[in-house]
Coordinates of N, CA and C in Angstrom, one line a residue:
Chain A
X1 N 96.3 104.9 74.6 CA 97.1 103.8 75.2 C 98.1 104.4 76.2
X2 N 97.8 103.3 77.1 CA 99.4 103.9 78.0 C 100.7 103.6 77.8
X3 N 101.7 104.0 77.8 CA 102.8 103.7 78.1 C 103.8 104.1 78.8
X4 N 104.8 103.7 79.1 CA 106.3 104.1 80.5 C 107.4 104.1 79.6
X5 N 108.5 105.0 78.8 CA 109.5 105.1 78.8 C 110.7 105.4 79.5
X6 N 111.7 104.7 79.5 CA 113.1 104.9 80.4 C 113.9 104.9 79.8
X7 N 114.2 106.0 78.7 CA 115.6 105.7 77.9 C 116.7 105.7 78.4
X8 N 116.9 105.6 79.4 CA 118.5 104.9 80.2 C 118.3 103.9 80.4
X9 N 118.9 102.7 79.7 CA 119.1 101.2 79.8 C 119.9 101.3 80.7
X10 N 120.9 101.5 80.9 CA 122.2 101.4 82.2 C 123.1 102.4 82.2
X11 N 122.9 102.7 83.4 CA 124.0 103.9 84.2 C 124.9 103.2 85.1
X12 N 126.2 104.3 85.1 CA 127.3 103.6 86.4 C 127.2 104.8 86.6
X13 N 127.5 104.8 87.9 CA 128.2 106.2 88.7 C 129.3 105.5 90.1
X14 N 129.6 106.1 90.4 CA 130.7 106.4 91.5 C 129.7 106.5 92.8
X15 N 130.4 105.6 93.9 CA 129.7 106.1 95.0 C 129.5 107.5 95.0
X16 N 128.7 107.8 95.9 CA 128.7 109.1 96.2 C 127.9 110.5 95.7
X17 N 128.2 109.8 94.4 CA 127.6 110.7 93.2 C 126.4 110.5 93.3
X18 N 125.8 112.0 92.8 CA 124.6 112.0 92.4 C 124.1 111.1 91.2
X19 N 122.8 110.8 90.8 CA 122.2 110.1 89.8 C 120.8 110.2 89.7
X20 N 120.2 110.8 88.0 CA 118.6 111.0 88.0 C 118.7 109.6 87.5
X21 N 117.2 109.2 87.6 CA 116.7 108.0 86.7 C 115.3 108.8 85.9
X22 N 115.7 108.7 84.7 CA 114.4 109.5 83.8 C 113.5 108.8 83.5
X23 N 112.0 109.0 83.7 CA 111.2 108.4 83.5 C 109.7 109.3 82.5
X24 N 109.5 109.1 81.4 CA 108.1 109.7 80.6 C 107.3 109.0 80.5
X25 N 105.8 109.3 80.3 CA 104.9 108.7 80.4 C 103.9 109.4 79.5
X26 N 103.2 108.3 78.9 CA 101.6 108.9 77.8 C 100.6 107.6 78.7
X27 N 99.6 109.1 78.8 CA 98.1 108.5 79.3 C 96.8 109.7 78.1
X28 N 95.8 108.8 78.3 CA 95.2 109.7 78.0 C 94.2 110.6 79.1
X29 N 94.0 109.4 80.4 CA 93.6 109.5 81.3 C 93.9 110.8 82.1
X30 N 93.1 112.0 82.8 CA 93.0 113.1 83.4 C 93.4 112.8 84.8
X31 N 93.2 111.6 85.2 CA 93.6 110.8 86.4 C 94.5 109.9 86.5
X32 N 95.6 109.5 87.1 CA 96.4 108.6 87.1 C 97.1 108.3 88.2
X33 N 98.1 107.5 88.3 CA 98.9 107.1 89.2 C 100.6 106.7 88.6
X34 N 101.8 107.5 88.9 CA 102.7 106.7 89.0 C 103.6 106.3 90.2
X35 N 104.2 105.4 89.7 CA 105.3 104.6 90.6 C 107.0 104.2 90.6
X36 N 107.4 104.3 91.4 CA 108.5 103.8 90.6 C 108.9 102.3 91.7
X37 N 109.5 101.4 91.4 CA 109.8 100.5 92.4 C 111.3 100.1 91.8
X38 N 112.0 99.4 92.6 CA 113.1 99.1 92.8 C 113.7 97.5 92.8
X39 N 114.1 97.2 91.8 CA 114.6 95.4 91.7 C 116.2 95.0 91.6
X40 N 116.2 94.7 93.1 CA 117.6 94.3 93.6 C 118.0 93.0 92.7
X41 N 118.6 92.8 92.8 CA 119.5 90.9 92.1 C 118.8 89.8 92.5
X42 N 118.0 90.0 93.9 CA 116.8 89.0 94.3 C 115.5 89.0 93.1
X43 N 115.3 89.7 92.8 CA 114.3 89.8 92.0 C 113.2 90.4 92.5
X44 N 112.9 90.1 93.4 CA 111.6 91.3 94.1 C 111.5 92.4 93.7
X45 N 110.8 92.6 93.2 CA 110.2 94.4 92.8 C 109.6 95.4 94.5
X46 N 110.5 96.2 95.2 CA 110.5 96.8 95.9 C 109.6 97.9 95.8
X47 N 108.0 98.3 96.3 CA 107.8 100.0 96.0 C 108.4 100.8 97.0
X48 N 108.4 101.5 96.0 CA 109.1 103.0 96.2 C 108.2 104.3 96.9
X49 N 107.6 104.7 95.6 CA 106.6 105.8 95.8 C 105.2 105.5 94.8
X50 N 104.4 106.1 95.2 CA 103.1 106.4 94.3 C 102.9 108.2 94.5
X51 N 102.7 108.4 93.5 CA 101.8 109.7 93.0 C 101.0 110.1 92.3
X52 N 99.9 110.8 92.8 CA 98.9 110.6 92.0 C 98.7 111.8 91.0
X53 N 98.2 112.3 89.8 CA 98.1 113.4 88.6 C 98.0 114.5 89.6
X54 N 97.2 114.4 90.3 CA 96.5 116.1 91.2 C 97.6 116.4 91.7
X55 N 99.0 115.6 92.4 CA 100.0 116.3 93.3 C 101.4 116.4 92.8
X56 N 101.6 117.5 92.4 CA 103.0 117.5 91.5 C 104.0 117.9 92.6
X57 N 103.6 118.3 93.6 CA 104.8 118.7 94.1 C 105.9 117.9 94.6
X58 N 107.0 118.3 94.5 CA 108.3 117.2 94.5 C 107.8 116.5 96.0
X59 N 108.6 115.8 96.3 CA 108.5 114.7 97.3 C 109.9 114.1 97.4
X60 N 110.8 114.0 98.8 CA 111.7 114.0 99.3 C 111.8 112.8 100.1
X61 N 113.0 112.0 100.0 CA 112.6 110.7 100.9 C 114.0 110.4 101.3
X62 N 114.5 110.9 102.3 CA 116.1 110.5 102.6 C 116.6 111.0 101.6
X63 N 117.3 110.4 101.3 CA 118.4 110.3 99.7 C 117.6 110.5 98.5
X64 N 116.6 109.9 98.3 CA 115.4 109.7 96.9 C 114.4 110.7 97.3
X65 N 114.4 111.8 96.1 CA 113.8 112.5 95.8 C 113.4 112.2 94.3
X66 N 112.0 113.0 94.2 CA 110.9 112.4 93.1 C 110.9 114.0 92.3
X67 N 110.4 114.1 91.1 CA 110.3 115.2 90.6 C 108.7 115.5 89.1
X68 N 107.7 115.4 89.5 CA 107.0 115.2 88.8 C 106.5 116.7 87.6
X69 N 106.6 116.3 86.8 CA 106.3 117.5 85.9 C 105.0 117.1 84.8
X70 N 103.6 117.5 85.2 CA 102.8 116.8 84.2 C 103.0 118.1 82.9
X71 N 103.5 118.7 83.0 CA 103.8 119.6 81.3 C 104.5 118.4 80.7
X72 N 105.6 118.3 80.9 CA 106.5 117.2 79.9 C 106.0 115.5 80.6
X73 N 105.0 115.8 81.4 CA 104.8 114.1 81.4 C 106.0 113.3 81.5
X74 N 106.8 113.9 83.0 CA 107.9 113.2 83.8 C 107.6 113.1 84.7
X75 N 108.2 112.4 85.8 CA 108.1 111.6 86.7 C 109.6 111.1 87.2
X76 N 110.6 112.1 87.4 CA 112.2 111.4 87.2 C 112.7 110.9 89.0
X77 N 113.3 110.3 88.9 CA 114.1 109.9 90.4 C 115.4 110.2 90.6
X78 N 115.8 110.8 91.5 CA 117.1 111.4 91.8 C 117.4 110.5 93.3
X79 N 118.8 109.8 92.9 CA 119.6 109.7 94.3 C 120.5 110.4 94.2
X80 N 120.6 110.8 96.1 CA 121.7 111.6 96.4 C 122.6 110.5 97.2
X81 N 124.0 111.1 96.9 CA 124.9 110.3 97.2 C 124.8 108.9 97.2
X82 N 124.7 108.5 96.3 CA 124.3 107.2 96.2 C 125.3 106.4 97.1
X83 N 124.4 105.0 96.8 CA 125.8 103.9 97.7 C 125.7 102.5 96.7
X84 N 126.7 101.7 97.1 CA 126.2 100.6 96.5 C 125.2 99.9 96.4
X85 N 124.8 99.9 97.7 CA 123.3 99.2 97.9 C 122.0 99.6 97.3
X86 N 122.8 100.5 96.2 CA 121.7 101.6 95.6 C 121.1 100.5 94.2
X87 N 122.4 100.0 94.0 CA 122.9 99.3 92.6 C 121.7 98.2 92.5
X88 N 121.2 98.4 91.5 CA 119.7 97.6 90.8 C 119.0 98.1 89.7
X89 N 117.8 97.3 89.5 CA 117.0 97.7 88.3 C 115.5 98.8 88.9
X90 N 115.8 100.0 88.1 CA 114.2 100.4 88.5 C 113.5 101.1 87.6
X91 N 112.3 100.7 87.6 CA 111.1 100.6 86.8 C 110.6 102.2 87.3
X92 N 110.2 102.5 86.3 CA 109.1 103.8 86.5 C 107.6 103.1 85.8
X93 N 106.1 103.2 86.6 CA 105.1 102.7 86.3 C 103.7 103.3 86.2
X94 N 102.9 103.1 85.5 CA 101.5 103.9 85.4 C 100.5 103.1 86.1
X95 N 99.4 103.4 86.0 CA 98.1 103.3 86.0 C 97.1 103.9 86.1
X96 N 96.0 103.6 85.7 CA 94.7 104.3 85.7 C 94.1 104.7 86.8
X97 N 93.0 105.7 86.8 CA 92.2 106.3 88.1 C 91.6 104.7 89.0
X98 N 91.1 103.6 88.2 CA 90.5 102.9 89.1 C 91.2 101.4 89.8
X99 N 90.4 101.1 90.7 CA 91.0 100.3 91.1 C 91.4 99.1 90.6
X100 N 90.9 98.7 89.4 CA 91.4 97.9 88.7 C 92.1 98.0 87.7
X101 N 92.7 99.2 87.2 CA 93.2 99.7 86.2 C 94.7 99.1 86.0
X102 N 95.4 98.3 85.5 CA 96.6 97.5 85.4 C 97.6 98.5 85.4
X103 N 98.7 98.5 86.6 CA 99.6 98.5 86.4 C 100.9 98.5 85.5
X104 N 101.1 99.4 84.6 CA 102.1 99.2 83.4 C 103.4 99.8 83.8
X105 N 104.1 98.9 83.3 CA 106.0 99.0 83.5 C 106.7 99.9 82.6
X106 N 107.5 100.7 82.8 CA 108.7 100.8 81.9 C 109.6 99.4 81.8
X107 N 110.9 99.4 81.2 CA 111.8 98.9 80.2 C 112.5 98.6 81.8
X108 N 112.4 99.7 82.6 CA 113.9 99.7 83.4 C 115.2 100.2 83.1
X109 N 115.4 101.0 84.1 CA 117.4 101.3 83.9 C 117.9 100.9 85.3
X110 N 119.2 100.1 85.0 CA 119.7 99.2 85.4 C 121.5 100.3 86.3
X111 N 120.9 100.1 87.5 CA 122.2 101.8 87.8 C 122.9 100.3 88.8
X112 N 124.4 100.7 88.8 CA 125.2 100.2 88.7 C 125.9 101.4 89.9
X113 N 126.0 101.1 91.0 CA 127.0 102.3 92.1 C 128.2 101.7 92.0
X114 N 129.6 102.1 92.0 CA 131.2 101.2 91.9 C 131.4 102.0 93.2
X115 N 131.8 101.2 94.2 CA 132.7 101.6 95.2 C 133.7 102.6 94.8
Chain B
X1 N 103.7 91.7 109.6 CA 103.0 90.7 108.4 C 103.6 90.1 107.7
X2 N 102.9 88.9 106.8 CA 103.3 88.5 106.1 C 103.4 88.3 104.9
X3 N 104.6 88.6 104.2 CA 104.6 89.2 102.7 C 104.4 88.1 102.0
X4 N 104.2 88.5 100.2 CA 104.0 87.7 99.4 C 105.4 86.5 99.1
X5 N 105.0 85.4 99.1 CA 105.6 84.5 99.2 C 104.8 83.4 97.8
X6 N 105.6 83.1 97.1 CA 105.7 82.2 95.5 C 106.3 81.2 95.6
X7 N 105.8 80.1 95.0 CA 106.8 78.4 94.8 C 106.4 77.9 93.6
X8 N 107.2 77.3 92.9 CA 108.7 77.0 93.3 C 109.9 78.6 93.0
X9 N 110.8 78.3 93.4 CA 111.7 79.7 92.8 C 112.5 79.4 91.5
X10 N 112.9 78.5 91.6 CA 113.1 77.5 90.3 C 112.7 77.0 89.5
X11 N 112.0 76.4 87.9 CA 111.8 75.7 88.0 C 112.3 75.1 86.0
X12 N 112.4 74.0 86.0 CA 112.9 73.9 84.6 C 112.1 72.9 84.0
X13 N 111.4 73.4 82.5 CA 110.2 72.4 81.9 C 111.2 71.9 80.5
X14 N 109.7 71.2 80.1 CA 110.2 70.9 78.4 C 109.1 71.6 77.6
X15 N 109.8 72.1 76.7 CA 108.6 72.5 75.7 C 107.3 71.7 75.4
X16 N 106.0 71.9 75.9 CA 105.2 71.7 75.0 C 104.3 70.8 76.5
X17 N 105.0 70.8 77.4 CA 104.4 70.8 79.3 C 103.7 71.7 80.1
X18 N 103.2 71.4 81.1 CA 102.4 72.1 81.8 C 103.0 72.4 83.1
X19 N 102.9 73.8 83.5 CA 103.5 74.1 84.8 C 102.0 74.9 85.7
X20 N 102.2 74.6 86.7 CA 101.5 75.5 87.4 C 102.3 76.1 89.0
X21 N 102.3 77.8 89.0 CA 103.7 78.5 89.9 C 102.3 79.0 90.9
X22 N 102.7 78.7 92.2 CA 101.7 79.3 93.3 C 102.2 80.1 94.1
X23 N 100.9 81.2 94.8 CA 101.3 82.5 95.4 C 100.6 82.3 96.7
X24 N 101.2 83.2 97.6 CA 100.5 83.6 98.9 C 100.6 85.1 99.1
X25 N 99.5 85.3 98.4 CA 99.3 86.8 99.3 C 99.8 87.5 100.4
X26 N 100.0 89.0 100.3 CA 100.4 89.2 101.6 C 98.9 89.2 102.5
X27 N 99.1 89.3 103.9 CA 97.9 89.4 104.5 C 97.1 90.4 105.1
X28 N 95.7 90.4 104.8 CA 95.3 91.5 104.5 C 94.6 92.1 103.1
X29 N 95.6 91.2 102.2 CA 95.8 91.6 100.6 C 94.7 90.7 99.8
X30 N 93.7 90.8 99.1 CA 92.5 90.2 98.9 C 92.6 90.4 96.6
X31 N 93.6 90.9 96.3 CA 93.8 91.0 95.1 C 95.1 90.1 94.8
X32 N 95.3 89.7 93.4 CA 96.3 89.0 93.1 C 96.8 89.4 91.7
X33 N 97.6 90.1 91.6 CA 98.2 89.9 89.4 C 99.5 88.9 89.4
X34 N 99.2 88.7 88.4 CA 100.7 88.2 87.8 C 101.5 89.1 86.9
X35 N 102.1 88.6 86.8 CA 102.9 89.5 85.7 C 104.4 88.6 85.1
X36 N 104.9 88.8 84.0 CA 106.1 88.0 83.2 C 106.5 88.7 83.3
X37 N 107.8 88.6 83.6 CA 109.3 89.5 83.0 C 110.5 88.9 82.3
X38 N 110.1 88.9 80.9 CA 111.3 88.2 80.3 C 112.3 89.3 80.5
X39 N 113.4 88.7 80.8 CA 114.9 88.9 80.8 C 115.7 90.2 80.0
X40 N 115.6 91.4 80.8 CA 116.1 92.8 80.4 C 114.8 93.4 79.9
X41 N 114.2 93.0 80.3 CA 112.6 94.0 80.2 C 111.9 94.0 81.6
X42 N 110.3 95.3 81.6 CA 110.1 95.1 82.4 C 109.2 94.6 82.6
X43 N 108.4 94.0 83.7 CA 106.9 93.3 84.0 C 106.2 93.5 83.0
X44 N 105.4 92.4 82.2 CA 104.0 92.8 81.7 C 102.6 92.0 82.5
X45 N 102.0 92.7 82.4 CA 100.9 92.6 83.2 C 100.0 91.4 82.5
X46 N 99.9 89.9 83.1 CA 99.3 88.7 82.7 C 97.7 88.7 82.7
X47 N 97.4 88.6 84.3 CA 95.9 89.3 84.6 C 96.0 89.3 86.2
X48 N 94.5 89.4 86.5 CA 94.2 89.6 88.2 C 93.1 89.0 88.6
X49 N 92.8 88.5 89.5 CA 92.2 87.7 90.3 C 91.7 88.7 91.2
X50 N 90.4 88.9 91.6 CA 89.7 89.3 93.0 C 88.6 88.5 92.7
X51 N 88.7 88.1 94.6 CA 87.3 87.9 94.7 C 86.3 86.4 93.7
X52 N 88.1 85.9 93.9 CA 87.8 84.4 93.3 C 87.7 84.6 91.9
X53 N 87.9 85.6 91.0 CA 87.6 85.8 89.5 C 88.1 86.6 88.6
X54 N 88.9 86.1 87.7 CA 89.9 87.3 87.0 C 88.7 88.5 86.5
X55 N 89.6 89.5 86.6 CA 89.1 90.7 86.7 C 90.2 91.8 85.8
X56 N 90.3 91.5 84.6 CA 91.2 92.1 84.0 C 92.6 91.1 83.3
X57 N 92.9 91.2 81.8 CA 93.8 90.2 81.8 C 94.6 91.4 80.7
X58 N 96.0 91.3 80.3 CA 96.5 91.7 79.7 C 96.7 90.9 78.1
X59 N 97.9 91.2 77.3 CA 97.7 90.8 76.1 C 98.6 89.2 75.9
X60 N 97.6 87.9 76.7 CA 98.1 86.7 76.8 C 97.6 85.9 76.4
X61 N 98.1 84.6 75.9 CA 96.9 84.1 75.5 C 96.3 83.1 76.8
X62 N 95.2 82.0 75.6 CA 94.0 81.6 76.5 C 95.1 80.6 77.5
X63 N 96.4 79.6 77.2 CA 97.1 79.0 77.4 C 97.8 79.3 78.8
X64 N 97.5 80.7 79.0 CA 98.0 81.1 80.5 C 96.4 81.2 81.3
X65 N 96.1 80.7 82.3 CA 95.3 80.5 83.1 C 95.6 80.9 84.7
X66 N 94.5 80.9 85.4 CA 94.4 81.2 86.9 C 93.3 80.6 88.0
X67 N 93.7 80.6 89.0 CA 92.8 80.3 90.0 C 93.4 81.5 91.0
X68 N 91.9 81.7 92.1 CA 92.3 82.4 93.2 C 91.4 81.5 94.0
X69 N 92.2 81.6 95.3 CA 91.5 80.6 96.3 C 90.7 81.3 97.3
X70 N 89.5 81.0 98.4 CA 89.5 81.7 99.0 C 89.9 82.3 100.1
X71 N 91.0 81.8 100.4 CA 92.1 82.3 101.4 C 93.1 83.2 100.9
X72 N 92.5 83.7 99.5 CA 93.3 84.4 98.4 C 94.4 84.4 97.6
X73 N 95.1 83.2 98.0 CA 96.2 82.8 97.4 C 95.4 82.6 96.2
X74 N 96.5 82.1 95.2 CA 96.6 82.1 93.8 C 97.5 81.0 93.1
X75 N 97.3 80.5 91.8 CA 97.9 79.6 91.2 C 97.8 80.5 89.7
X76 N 99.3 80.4 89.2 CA 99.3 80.1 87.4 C 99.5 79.3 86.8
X77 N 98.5 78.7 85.4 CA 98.9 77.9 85.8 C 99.2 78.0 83.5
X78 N 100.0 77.3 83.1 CA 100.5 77.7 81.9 C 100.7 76.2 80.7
X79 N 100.2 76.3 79.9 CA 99.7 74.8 79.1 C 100.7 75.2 78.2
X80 N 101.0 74.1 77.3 CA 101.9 73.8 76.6 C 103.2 74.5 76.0
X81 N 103.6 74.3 77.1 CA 105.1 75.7 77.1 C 106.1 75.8 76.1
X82 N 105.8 76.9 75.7 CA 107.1 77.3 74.4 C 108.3 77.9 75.0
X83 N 109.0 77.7 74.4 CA 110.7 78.3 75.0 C 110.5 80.2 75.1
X84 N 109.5 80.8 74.6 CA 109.4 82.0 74.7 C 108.5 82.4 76.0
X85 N 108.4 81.0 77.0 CA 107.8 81.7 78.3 C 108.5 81.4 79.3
X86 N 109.6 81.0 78.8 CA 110.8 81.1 79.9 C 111.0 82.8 80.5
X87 N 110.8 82.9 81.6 CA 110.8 84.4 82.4 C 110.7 84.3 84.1
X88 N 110.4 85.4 84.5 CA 110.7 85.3 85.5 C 109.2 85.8 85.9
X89 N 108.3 84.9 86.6 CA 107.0 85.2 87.2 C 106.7 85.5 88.4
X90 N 106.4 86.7 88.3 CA 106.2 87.6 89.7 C 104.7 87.7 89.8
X91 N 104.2 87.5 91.3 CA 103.0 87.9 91.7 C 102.9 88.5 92.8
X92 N 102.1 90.1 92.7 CA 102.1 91.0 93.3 C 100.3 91.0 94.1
X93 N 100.1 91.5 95.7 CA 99.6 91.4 95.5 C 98.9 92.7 96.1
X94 N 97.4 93.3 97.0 CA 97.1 94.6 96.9 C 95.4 94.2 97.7
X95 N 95.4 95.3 97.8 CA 93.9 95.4 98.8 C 92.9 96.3 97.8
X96 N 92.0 95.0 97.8 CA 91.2 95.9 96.6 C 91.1 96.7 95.1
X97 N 92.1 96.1 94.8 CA 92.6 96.4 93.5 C 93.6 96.6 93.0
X98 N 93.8 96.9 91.4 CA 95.5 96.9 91.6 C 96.3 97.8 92.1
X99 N 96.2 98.3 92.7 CA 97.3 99.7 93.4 C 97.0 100.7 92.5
X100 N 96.2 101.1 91.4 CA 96.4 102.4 90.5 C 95.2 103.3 91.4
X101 N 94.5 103.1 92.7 CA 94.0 104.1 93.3 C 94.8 104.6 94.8
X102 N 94.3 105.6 95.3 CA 94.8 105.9 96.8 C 93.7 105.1 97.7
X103 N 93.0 104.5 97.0 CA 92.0 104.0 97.8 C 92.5 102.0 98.1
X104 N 93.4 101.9 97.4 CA 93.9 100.7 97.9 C 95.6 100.6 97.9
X105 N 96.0 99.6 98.2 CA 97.5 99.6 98.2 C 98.1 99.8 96.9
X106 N 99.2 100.0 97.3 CA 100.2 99.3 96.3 C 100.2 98.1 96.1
X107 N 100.9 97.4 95.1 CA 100.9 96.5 94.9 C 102.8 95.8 95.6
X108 N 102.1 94.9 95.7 CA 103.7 94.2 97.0 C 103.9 92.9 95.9
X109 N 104.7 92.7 95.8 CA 105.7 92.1 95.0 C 106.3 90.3 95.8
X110 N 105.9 89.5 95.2 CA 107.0 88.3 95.7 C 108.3 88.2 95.2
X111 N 108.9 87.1 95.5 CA 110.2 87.1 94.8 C 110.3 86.5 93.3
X112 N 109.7 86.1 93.1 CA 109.2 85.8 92.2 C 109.8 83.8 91.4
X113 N 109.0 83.2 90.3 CA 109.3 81.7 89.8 C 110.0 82.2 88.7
X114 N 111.4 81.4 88.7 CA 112.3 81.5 87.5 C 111.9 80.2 86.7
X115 N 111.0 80.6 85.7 CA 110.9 79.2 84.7 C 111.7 79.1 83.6
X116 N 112.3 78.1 83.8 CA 112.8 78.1 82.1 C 112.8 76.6 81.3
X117 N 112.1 77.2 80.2 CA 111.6 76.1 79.3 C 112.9 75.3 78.0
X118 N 113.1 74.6 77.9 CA 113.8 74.4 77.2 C 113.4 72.7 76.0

């Protein structure tokens, strides 16, 4: 079975400050895919990134950087200097090698930037 | 282009009524899921539509239903509503599948139908 854990329900931080968002995952699948996406107060689920099992190497994106580790079966998100606009819910997500393979969610942690 | 777009954004039933919440794919995008997200959790996966025909459903019952049109849009549509399907219904949509390959998109997100049953 698959599943997405985020044991951080809610973070605050301080502008500026750094912030991981931890994300683990069980597959049994040799193949996979994760995600993370991003849900503002509108409600839209924003994507982020996809990675697939074969490419661990970190991945850098402006401010959001990704950190994938298939030993511990993580997948964490780091912002740098965060801002307020940072402030929302985000999901870390799986799926299977095929193309029909559903989409599965974590819980969400809910980060919170204070001016 | 144009993204995925859902109606109503609102909407408020009575227990034991029928709703049905419609999608527009983004374009281009030829798959459709749904998904619930009750309130401090995250999405669960309802089912998907390609190619006019669910293709995959999650752990829902028979009472939640679908249509996909051929212009790809989509309808859910949901029979005799219990107060525990009050959520927030998002439909995401993707090219060829659900986004778990590099061989099709991601999946793109509407804003999603606030139902709430009371």
């Amino acid at each position: 079975a698959q599943k997405v854990t985020q044991a951080q329900t809610e973070i605050s931080v301080v502008e500026k400050e750094d912030v991981t968002l931890d994300c683990v995952y069980e597959t049994r699948d040799t193949t996979y895919y994760l995600f993370w996406y991003k849900q503002p107060p509108s409600g839209e689920l924003v994507f982020l990134i996809r990675r697939n099992s074969f490419d661990e190497q970190n991945e850098i994106s402006g401010r959001y950087s990704w950190n994938f580790q298939k030993s511990t079966s993580s997948f964490n998100f780091t912002i740098t200097a965060s801002q307020v606009v940072d402030s929302a819910v985000y999901f870390c997500a799986l799926s299977g090698e095929t193309s029909y393979d559903k989409v599965i969610f974590g819980p969400g942690t809910s980060l919170s930037v204070i001016p | 282009e144009t993204g995925v777009t859902q109606s109503p954004t609102h909407l408020i039933k009575t227990r034991g009524q029928q709703v049905t919440l419609r999608c527009s794919s983004q374009s281009g995008h030829n798959t459709v899921s749904w998904y619930q997200q009750a309130l401090g959790q995250g999405p669960q996966f309802i089912f998907q539509y390609y190619r006019e025909e669910e293709n995959g459903r999650g752990n829902f019952p028979p009472r939640f239903s679908g249509l996909q049109f051929p212009n790809y849009s989509s309808e859910l549509n949901v029979n005799a509503l219990e107060l525990d399907d009050s959520a927030l219904y998002l439909c995401a949509s993707s090219r060829d599948g659900l986004g778990g390959s590099s061989y099709n998109s991601p999946l793109h997100f509407g804003n999603g139908t606030r139902l709430t049953v009371t």
